[in-house]
Short mmCIF file of C-alpha atoms in Angstrom, two decimals:
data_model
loop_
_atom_site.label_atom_id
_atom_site.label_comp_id
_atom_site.label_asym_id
_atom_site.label_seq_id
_atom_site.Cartn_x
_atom_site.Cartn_y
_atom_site.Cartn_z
CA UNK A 153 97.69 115.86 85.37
CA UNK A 154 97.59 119.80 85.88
CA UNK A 155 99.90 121.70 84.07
CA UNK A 156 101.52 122.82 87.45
CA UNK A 157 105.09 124.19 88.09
CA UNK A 158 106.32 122.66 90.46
CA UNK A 159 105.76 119.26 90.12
CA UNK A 160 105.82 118.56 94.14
CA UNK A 161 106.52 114.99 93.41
CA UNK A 162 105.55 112.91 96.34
CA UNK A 163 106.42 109.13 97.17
CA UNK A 164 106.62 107.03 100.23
CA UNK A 165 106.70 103.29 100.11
CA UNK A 166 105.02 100.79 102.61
CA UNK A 167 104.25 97.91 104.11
CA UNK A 168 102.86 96.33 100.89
CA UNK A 169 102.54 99.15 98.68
CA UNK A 170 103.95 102.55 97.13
CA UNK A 171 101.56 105.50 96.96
CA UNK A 172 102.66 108.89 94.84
CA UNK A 173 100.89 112.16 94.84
CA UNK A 174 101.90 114.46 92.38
CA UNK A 175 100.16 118.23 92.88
CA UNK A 176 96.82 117.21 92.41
CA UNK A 177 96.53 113.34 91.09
CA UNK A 178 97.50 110.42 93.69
CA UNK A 179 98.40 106.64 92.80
CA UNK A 180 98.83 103.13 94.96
CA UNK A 181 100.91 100.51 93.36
CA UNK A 182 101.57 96.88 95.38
CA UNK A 183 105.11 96.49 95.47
CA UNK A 184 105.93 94.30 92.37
CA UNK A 185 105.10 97.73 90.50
CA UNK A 186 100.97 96.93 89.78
CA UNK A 187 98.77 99.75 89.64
CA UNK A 188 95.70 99.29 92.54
CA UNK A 189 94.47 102.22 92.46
CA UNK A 190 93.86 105.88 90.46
CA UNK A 191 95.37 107.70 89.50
CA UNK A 192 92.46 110.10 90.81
CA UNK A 193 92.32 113.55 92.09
CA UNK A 194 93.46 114.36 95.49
CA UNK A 195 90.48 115.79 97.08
CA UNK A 196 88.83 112.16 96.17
CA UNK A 197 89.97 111.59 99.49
CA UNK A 198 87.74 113.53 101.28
CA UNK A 199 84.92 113.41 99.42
CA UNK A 200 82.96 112.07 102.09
CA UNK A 201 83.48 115.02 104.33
CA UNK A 202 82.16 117.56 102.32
CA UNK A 203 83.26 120.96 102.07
CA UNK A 204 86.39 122.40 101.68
CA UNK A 205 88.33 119.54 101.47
CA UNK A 206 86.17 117.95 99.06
CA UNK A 207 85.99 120.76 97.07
CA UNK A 208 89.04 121.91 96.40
CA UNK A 209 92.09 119.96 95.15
CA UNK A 210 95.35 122.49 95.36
CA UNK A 211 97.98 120.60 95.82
CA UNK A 212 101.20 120.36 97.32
CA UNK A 213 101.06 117.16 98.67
CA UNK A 214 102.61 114.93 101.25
CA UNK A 215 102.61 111.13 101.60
CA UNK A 216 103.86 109.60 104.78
CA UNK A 217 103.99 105.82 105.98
CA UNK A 218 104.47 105.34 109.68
CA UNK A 219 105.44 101.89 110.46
CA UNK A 220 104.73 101.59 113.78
CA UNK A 221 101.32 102.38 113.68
CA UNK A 222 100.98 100.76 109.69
CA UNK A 223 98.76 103.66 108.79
CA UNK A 224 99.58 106.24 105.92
CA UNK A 225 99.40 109.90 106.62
CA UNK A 226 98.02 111.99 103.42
CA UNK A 227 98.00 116.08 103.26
CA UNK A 228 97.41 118.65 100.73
CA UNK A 229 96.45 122.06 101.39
CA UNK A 230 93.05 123.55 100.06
CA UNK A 231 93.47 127.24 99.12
CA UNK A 232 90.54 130.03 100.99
CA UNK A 233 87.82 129.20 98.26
CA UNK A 234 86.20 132.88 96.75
CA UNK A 235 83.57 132.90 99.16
CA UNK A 236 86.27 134.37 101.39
CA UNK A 237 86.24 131.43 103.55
CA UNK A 238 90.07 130.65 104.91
CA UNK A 239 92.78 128.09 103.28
CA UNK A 240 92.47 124.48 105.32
CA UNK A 241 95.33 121.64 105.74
CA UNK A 242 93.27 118.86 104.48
CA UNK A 243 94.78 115.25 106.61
CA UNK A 244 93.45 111.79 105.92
CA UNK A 245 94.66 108.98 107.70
CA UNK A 246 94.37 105.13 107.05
CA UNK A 247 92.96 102.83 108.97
CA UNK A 248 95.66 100.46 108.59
CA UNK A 249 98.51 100.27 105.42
#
């Protein structure tokens, strides 16, 4: 972890697991409290993408689970890099929970 101030401790719990994204590092536990996955940096996400996204790992993160649809909703924001290229609201979605 970053030394960041705030924390912006984020949680939601799903279907079958929990998944917590605290500024920059992101976990998935199964519900009994076993680690799965990470914890890794945020931008890991979006690695495939390329470019800002991928980049940059800033923080402020929100985890969502919509049960409806079973899909998790994951955002961080990815600040205008020094290139003078713009901030970006960086949104991954799963293909099921």
């Amino acid at each position: 972890m970053l030394n960041s101030a705030p924390p912006d401790t984020n949680g939601r719990v799903g279907k079958n697991h929990y998944v917590q994204w605290v500024n920059t590092q992101l976990a998935v536990w199964d519900k009994s409290g076993t680690l799965l996955y990470g914890p890794i940096k945020g931008n890991t996400l979006f690695q495939s993408l390329g470019g800002t996204c991928a980049t940059h790992n800033d923080g402020d993160p929100i985890s969502q689970y919509d049960l409806l649809a079973d899909r998790w909703i994951l955002t961080q924001f990815a600040v205008g890099a020094t290139d003078g290229s713009f901030s970006h609201q960086c949104v991954a979605v799963s293909m099921s929970g």
